[in-house]
PDB file of C-alpha atoms in Angstrom:
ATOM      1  CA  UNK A  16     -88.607  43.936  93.618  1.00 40.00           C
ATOM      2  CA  UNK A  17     -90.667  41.884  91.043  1.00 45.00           C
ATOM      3  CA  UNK A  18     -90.977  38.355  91.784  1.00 44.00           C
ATOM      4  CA  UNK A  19     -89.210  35.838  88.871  1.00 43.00           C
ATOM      5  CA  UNK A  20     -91.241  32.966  88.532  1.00 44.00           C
ATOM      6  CA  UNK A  21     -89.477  29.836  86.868  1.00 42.00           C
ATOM      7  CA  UNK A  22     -89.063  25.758  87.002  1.00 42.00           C
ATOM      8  CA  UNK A  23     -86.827  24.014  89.804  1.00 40.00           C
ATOM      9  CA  UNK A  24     -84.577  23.351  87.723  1.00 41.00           C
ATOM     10  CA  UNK A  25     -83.543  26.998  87.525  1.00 42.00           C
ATOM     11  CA  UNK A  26     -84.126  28.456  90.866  1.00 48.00           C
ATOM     12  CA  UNK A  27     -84.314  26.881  94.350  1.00 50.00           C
ATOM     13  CA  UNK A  28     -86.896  28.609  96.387  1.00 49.00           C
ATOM     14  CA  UNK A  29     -86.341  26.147  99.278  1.00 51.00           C
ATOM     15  CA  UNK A  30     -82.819  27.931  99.643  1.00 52.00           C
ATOM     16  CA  UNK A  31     -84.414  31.585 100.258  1.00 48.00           C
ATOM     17  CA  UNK A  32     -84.725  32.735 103.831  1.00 52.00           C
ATOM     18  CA  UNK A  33     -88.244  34.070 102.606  1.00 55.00           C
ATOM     19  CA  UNK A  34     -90.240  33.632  99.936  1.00 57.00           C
ATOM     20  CA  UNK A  35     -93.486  34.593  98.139  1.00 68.00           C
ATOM     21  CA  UNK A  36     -96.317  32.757  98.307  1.00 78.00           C
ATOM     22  CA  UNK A  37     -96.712  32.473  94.537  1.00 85.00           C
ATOM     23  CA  UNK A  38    -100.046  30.931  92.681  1.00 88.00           C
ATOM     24  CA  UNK A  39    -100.658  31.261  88.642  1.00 90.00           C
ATOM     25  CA  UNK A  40    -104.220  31.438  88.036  1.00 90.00           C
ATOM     26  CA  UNK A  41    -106.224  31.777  85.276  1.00 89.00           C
ATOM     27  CA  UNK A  42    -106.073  32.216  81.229  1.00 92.00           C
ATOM     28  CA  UNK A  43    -102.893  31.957  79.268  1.00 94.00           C
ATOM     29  CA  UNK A  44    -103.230  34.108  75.833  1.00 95.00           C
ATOM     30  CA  UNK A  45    -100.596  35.229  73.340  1.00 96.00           C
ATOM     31  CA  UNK A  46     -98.972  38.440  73.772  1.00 96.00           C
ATOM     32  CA  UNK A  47     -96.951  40.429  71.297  1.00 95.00           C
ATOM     33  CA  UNK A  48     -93.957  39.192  69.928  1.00 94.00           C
ATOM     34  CA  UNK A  49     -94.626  36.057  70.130  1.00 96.00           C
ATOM     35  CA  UNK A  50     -94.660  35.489  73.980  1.00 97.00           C
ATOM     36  CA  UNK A  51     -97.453  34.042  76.252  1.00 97.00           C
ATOM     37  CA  UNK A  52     -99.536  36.197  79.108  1.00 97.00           C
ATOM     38  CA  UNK A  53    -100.993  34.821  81.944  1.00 96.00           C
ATOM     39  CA  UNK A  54    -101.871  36.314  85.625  1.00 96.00           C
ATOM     40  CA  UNK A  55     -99.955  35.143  88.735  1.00 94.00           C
ATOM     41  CA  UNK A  56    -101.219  36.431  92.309  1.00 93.00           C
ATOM     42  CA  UNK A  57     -98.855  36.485  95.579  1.00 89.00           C
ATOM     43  CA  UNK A  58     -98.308  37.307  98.625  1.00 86.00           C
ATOM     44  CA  UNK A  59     -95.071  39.126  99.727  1.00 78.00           C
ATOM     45  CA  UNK A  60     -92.685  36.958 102.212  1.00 69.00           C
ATOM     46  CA  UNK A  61     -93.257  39.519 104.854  1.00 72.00           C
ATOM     47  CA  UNK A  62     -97.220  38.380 104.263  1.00 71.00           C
ATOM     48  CA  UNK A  63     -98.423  41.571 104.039  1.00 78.00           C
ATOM     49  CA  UNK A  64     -98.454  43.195 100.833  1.00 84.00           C
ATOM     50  CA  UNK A  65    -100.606  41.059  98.176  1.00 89.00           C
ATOM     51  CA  UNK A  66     -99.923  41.866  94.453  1.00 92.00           C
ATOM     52  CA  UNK A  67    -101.704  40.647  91.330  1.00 95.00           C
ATOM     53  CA  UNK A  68     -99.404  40.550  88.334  1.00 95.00           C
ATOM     54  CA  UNK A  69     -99.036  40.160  84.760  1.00 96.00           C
ATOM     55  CA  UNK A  70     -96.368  37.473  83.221  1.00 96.00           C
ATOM     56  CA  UNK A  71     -94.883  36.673  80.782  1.00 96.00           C
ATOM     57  CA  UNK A  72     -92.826  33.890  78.998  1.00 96.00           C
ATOM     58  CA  UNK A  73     -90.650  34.625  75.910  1.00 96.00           C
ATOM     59  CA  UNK A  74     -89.569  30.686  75.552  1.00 95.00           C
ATOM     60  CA  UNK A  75     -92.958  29.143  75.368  1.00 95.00           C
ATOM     61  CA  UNK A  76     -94.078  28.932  78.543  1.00 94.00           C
ATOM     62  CA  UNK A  77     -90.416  27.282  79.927  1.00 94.00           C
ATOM     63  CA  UNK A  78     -90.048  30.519  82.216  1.00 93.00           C
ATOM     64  CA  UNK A  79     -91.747  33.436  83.447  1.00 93.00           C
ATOM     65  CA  UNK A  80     -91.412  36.962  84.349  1.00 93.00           C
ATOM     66  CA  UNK A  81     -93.043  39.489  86.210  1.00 93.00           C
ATOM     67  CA  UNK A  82     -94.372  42.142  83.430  1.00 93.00           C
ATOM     68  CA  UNK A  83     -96.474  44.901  85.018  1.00 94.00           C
ATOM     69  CA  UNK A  84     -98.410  45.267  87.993  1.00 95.00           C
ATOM     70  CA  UNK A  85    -102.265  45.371  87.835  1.00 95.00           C
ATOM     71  CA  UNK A  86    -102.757  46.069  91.703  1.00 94.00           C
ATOM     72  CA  UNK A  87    -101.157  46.034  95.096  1.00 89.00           C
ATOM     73  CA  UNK A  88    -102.842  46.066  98.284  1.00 88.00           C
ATOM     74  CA  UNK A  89    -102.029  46.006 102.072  1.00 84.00           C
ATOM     75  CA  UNK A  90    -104.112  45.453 104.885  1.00 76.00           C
ATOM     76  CA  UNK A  91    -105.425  48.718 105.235  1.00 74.00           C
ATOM     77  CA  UNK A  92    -106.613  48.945 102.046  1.00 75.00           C
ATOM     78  CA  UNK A  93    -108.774  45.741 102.238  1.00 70.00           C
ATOM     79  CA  UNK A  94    -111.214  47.560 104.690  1.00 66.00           C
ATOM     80  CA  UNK A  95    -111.996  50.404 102.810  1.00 67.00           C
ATOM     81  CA  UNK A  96    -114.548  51.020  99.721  1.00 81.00           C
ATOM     82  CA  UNK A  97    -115.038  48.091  97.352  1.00 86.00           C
ATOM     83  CA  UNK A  98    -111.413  45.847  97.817  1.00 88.00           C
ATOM     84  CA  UNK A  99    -112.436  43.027 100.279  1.00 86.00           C
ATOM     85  CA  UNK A 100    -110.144  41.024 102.896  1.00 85.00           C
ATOM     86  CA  UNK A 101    -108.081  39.114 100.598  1.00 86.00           C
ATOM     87  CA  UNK A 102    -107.390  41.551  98.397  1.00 87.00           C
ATOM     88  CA  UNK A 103    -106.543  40.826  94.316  1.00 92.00           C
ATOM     89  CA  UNK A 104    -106.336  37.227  93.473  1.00 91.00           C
ATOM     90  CA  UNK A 105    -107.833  34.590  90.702  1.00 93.00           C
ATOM     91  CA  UNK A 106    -108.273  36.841  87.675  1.00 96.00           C
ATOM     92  CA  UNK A 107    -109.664  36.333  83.863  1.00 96.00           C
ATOM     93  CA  UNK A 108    -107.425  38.009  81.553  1.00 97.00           C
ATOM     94  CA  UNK A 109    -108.858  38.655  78.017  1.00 97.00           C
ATOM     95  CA  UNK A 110    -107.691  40.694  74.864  1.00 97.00           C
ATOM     96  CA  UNK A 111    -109.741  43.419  73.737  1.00 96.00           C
ATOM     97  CA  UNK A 112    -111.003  43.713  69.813  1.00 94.00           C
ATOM     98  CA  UNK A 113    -109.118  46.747  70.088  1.00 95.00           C
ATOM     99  CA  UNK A 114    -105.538  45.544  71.234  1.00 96.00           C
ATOM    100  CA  UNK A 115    -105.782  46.096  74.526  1.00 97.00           C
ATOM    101  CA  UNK A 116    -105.906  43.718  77.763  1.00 98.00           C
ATOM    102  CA  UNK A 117    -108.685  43.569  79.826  1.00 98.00           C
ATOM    103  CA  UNK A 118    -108.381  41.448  83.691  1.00 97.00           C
ATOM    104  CA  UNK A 119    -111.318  41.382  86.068  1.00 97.00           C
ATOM    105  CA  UNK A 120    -110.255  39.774  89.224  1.00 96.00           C
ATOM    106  CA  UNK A 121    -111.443  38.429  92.931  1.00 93.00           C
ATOM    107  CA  UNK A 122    -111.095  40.420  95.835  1.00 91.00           C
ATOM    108  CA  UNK A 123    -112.527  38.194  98.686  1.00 88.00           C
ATOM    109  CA  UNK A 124    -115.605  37.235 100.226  1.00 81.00           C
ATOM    110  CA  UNK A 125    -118.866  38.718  99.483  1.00 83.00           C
ATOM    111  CA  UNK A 126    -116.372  41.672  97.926  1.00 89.00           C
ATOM    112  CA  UNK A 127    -116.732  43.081  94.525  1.00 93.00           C
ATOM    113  CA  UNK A 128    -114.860  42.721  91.611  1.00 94.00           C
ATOM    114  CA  UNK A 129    -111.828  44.972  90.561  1.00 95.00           C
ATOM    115  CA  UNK A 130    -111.287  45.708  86.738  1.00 96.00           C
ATOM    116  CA  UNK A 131    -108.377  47.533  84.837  1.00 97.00           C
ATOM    117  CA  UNK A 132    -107.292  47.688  81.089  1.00 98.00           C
ATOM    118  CA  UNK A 133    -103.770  47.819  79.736  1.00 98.00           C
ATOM    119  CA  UNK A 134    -102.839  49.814  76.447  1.00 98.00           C
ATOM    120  CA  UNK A 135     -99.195  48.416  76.122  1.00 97.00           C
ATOM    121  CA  UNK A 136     -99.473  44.572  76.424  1.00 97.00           C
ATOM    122  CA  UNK A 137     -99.441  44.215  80.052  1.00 96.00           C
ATOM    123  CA  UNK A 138     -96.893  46.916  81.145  1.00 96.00           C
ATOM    124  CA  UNK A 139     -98.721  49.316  82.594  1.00 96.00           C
ATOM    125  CA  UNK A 140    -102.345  49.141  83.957  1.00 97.00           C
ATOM    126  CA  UNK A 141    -105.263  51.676  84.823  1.00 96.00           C
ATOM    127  CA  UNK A 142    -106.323  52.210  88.702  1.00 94.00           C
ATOM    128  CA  UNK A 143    -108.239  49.273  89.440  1.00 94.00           C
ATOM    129  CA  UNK A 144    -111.857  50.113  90.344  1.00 93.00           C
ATOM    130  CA  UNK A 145    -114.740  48.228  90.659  1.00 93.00           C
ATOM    131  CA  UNK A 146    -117.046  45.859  88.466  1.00 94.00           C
ATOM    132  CA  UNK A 147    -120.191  46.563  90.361  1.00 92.00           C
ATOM    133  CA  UNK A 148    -121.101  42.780  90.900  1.00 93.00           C
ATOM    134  CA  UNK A 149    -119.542  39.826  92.600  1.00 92.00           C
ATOM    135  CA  UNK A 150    -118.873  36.280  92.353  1.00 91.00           C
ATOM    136  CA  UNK A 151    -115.188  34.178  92.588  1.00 91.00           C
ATOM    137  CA  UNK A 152    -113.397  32.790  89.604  1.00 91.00           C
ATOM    138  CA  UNK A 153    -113.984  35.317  86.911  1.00 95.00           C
ATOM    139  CA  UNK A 154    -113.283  33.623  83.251  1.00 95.00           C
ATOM    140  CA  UNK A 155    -113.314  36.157  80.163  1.00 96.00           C
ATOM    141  CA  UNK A 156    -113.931  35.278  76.774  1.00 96.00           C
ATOM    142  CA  UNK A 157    -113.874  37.354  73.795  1.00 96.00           C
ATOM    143  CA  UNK A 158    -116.840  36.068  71.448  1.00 96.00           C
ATOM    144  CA  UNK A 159    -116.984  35.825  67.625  1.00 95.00           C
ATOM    145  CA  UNK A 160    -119.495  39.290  67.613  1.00 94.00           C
ATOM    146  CA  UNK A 161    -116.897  40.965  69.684  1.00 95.00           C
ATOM    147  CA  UNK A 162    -119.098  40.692  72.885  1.00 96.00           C
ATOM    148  CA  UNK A 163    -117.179  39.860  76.085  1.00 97.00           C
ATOM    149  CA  UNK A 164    -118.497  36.867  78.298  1.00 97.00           C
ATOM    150  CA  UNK A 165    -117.754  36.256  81.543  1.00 97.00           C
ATOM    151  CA  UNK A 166    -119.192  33.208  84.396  1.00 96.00           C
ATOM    152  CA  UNK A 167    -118.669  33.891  87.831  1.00 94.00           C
ATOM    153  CA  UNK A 168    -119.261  31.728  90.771  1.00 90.00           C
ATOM    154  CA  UNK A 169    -120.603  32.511  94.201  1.00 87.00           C
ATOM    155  CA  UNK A 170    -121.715  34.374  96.632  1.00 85.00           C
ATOM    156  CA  UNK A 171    -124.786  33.121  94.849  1.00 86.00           C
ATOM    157  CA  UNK A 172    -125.452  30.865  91.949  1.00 91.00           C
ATOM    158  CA  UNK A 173    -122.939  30.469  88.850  1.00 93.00           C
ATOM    159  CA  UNK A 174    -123.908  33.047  86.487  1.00 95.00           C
ATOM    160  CA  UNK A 175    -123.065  34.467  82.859  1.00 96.00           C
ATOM    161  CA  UNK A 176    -122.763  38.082  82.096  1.00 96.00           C
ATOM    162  CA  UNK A 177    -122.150  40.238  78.721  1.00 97.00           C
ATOM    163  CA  UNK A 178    -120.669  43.228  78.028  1.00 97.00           C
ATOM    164  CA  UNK A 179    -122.183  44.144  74.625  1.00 97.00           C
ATOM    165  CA  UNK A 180    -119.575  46.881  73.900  1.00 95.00           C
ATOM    166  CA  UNK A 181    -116.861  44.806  73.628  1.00 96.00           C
ATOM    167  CA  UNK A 182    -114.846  46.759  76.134  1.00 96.00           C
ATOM    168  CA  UNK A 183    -115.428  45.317  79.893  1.00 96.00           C
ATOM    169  CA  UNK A 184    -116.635  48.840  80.993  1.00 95.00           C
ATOM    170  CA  UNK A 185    -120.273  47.727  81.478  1.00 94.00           C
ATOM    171  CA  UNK A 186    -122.385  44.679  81.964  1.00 96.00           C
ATOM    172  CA  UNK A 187    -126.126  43.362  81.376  1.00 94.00           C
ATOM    173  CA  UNK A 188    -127.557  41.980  84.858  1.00 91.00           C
ATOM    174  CA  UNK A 189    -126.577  38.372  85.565  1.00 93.00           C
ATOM    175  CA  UNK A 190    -128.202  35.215  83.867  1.00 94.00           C
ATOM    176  CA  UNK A 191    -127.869  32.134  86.205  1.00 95.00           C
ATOM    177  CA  UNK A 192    -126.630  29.007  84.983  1.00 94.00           C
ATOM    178  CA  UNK A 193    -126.532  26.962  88.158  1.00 91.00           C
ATOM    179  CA  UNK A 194    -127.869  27.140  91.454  1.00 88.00           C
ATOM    180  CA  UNK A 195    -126.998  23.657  93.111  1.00 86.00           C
ATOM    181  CA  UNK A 196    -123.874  22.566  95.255  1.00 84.00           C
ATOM    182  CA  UNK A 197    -120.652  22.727  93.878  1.00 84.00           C
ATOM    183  CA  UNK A 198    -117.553  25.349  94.432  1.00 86.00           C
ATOM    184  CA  UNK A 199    -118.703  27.437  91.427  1.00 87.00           C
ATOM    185  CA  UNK A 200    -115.910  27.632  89.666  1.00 90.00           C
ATOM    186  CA  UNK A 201    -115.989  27.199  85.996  1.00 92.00           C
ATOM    187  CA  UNK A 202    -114.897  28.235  82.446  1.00 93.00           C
ATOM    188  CA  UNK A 203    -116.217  28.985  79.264  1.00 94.00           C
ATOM    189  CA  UNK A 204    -115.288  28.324  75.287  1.00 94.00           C
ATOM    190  CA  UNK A 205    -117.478  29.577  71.943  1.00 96.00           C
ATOM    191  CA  UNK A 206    -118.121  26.677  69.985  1.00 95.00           C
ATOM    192  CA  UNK A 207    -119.558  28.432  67.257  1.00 95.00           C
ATOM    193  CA  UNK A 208    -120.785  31.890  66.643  1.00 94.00           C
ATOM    194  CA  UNK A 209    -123.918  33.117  69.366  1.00 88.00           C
ATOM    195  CA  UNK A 210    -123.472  29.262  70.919  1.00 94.00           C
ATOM    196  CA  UNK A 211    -121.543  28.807  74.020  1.00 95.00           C
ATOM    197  CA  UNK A 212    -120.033  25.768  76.096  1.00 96.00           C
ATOM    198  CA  UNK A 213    -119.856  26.051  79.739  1.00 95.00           C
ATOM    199  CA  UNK A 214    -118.429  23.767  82.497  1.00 94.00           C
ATOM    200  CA  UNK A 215    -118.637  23.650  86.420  1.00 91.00           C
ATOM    201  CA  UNK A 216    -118.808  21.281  88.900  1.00 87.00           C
ATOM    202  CA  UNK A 217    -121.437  19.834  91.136  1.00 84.00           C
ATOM    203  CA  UNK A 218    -120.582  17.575  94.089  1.00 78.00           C
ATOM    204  CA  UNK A 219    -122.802  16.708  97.000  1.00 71.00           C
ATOM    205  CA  UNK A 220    -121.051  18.889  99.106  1.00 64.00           C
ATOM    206  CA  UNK A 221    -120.365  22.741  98.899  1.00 60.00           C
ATOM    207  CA  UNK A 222    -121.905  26.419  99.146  1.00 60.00           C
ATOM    208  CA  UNK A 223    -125.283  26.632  98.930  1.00 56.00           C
ATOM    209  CA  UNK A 224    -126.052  30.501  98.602  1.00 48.00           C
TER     210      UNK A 224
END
């Protein structure tokens, strides 16, 4: 059954004989009708199954809902073709010039990334396949020109890539931003058209490759 994620105040996890493990991560962006859209990643009580989600609030971001399903995976399917060992987690979500929602999301270790699209605000979702490149902590940003941006972090240094089309479906080889210590996790804003602003950490104490 979905998972409903709210406040305390409304439901008392702490009372369940089992419960997800449940972590919001990533991008909140309007959705239709006035709502808010963000991606939440868990793992099933059993701590099998691990699903990457959509929700979505309708009261402002008071309480949330499970609204589609981007991907599912269980053990088995982590050790075949491009879905590593932790399967889907920590996603950048991102609407389209055309409508539609784009998420390109982590799939462990040295894996590559997944991508899908959705056509009805989140509902529904494409198969997931893969990006073709790596790195942890995808953020998404739609640009002024209608270019897509995206920084990812390691295996390797924190680097920026494009997709010129607009549409997430391909990307220009990676431009590195930083190389040094640091978790390489990071995020990304326009400040003005063609000029962008990007943040990360560095600490004397991290990956190096």
């Amino acid at each position: 059954a979905p998972a409903q994620l709210s406040d305390f105040g409304t439901r008392e996890t702490s009372k369940l004989q089992m419960a997800p493990e449940v972590t919001p991560f990533g991008a909140i962006i309007d959705g239709r009708g006035g709502s808010l859209l963000t991606t939440v990643y868990y793992t099933e009580a059993d701590g099998l199954r691990k699903d990457l989600v959509l929700a979505r609030s309708r009261d402002g971001g008071q309480t949330w809902e499970e609204d589609g399903r981007v991907m599912s995976t269980m053990p088995r399917d982590r050790e075949n073709g491009w879905i590593g060992p932790e399967g889907p987690d920590e996603a950048g979500l991102v609407r389209l010039a055309d409508g539609r929602l784009f998420v390109l999301f982590w799939t462990g270790s040295d894996a590559y990334l997944g991508k899908s699209w959705s056509a009805d605000d989140g509902r529904t979702w494409s198969l997931p396949v893969s990006s073709g490149f790596k790195g942890v902590s995808p953020h998404l940003r739609l640009l002024s020109s209608g270019v897509i941006a995206c920084t990812t972090g390691r295996p390797g240094p924190l680097t920026a890539r494009f997709s010129l089309d607009g549409t997430g479906q391909n990307w220009t080889h990676a431009t590195e931003i930083f190389g040094g210590p640091g978790t390489r996790y990071s995020d990304l804003i326009e400040i003005e058209p063609g000029r962008l602003f990007v943040v990360y950490d560095t600490v004397p104490f991290g990956w190096h490759s």
